[in-house]
Every structure is written in structure tokens, then in C-alpha cells.
Coordinates of C-alpha atoms and ligand atoms in Angstrom, one line a residue:
M1 CA 8.7 -18.8 8.4
S2 CA 8.3 -15.6 10.4
T3 CA 11.5 -14.1 11.2
E4 CA 12.0 -11.5 13.9
T5 CA 13.1 -7.9 13.1
I6 CA 13.9 -5.0 15.4
F7 CA 10.2 -4.4 15.8
S8 CA 9.7 -7.5 17.9
R9 CA 12.2 -6.3 20.4
I10 CA 10.3 -3.1 20.5
I11 CA 7.0 -4.8 21.1
R12 CA 8.7 -6.7 24.0
R13 CA 10.1 -3.3 25.2
E14 CA 13.7 -4.6 25.1
I15 CA 15.0 -1.4 23.5
P16 CA 14.2 2.1 24.5
T17 CA 11.3 3.3 22.3
N18 CA 8.6 6.0 22.7
I19 CA 5.6 3.6 22.8
L20 CA 2.4 5.5 22.3
Y21 CA -0.1 2.7 22.4
Q22 CA 0.0 -1.1 23.0
D23 CA -2.7 -3.8 23.4
D24 CA -3.1 -7.4 22.8
L25 CA -3.0 -7.0 19.1
V26 CA -0.9 -3.9 18.1
T27 CA 1.8 -1.6 19.3
A28 CA 2.4 2.0 18.1
F29 CA 5.6 4.1 18.6
S30 CA 7.4 7.1 17.2
D31 CA 9.4 6.5 14.1
I32 CA 13.2 6.7 14.7
A33 CA 13.6 8.9 11.5
P34 CA 10.6 10.9 11.2
Q35 CA 9.7 11.9 7.5
A36 CA 7.1 14.6 8.9
K37 CA 6.3 16.4 12.0
T38 CA 4.2 13.4 13.1
H39 CA 5.5 10.1 12.2
I40 CA 4.1 7.1 14.0
L41 CA 4.4 3.4 13.2
I42 CA 1.6 1.1 14.1
I43 CA 2.3 -2.6 13.9
P44 CA 0.6 -6.0 14.6
N45 CA 2.2 -7.7 17.6
K46 CA 2.1 -10.8 15.4
I47 CA 4.9 -11.2 12.8
I48 CA 3.3 -10.8 9.4
P49 CA 6.4 -9.9 7.3
T50 CA 4.6 -8.1 4.3
V51 CA 1.0 -7.5 2.9
N52 CA 1.7 -10.6 0.9
E53 CA 1.5 -12.7 4.0
V54 CA -1.9 -11.4 5.2
S55 CA -4.6 -13.8 5.7
S56 CA -8.2 -13.6 6.8
E57 CA -7.3 -14.6 10.3
D58 CA -5.6 -11.2 10.6
E59 CA -8.5 -9.2 9.8
Q60 CA -9.3 -8.1 13.4
T61 CA -5.6 -7.1 13.9
L62 CA -5.4 -5.2 10.7
G63 CA -8.8 -3.4 11.5
R64 CA -7.2 -2.5 14.9
L65 CA -4.2 -0.7 12.9
F66 CA -6.9 1.8 11.5
T67 CA -8.7 2.4 14.9
V68 CA -5.5 3.1 16.6
A69 CA -4.3 5.3 13.7
A70 CA -7.4 7.4 14.2
K71 CA -7.1 7.5 17.9
L72 CA -3.5 8.6 17.8
A73 CA -4.2 11.2 15.0
K74 CA -6.8 12.8 17.2
E75 CA -4.3 12.7 20.2
A76 CA -1.7 14.3 18.1
G77 CA -4.1 17.1 17.0
I78 CA -3.6 16.1 13.3
A79 CA -7.0 14.5 12.7
E80 CA -8.9 17.7 11.3
D81 CA -6.2 18.9 9.0
G82 CA -5.5 15.3 7.9
Y83 CA -2.7 12.9 7.4
R84 CA -1.5 9.9 5.4
L85 CA -1.5 6.2 6.2
I86 CA 1.2 4.1 4.4
V87 CA 1.9 0.5 4.2
N88 CA 5.0 -0.3 2.1
C89 CA 5.4 -3.7 0.5
N90 CA 8.6 -5.4 -0.7
K91 CA 11.3 -3.8 -3.1
H92 CA 9.0 -1.5 -5.3
G93 CA 7.2 -0.4 -2.2
G94 CA 10.3 0.7 -0.4
Q95 CA 9.8 -1.7 2.5
E96 CA 12.9 -1.9 4.6
V97 CA 11.6 -3.7 7.9
F98 CA 9.9 -6.9 7.3
H99 CA 7.2 -6.7 10.0
L100 CA 4.1 -5.2 8.5
H101 CA 3.6 -1.7 9.8
M102 CA 1.4 1.2 9.0
H103 CA 3.0 4.7 8.8
L104 CA 0.9 7.6 10.3
V105 CA 2.4 10.7 8.9
G106 CA 1.1 14.3 9.2
G107 CA 1.4 17.6 10.9
E108 CA 2.1 19.4 7.8
P109 CA 1.1 19.3 4.0
L110 CA 2.4 16.1 2.7
G111 CA 2.3 17.0 -1.0
K112 CA 1.5 14.7 -3.8
M113 CA 1.1 11.0 -3.0
L114 CA 3.9 9.7 -5.0
A115 CA 7.4 11.4 -5.6
K116 CA 8.7 10.5 -9.1
Ligands
5GP201 P1 9.5 0.9 5.7 O1 10.5 1.6 4.9 O2 10.0 -0.5 6.0 O3 8.0 1.0 5.3 O4 9.7 1.6 7.1 C1 10.4 1.3 8.2 C2 10.4 2.4 9.1 O5 10.9 1.9 10.4 C3 11.4 3.6 8.9 O6 10.5 4.7 8.7 C4 12.4 3.6 9.8 O7 12.7 5.0 10.1 C5 11.7 2.9 11.0 N1 12.6 2.2 11.9 C6 13.6 1.4 11.6 N2 14.2 0.9 12.7 C7 13.6 1.5 13.7 C8 13.9 1.5 15.1 O8 14.7 0.8 15.7 N3 13.1 2.2 15.9 C9 12.0 3.0 15.5 N4 11.3 3.6 16.2 N5 11.8 3.0 14.2 C10 12.6 2.4 13.4

């Protein structure tokens, strides 16, 4: 079963959110608690709780996450210096919202990939 999270309400524009991009497959918006100068979330409109529930039917949607990430990185002026795309999964991945999402973070040096 796919349970709605706050992200479904953001997709439906029911709560005030800085939506940067939306089409038939994905929605992108500013993270409410940015971890870097640029921190954008790009999410499928369809509820996929975690990467564990991804299926081959989702390949077009998941590909769109990357094309929108590339577009928004260029628009934010961070493409050339670079950025990081993150998808957390479940407890060990630190996932808090169970609606699959890609974090686009950058705008400053991000350090090593994993903090230990
Ligand atoms: P996760 O830890 O699940 O990978 O990341 C969830 C992200 O969603 C966090 O970076 C958190 O700040 C963001 N977030 C949670 N609730 C909201 C919200 O209501 N609005 C926005 N814009 N971001 C949210």
C-alpha cells in the first residue's frame, strides 16, 4: 500500500511551498531545512515509498528526476562547480519522508561523501 506523506500535499499545492518545477511525472521544490546553499528536492508525483519499491514501470519517471536535476542545477548556477544528488533509503540511509525523493545539494564545497 502507498501511504501519503506531506509530499503528496506539496504536489497538489495544498501547502505553501517554493515549487521550482512540475510536470506530469515529477515535482521539484526547495527543501524546508536546507543542508547547503542550494538544496532542492525532486520527487515522483506517483507515491513510491522507498527505492525498495521501484519497479521497471518507474524507469521513465526516475530518469526524469535526473533530467530535472540537471536543468535545475544549471538554473541555480551550480552545474559547473558541481553538486551532489542523494537518495536515502530506510533507516540506515537516514530516510525520514517515505515518498522517494532525490536531494540536489550544492552551491558550496560539500566535503567527503560520507560523514562518519
Ligand atoms: P530524507 O531524510 O527523507 O531523505 O529527506 C527528507 C527531506 O524532506 C529533509 O531534507 C527535510 O528537510 C525535507 N522536508 C520534510 N518536510 C518538508 C516539508 O514540509 N516541506 C519541504 N519543502 N521539505 C520538507
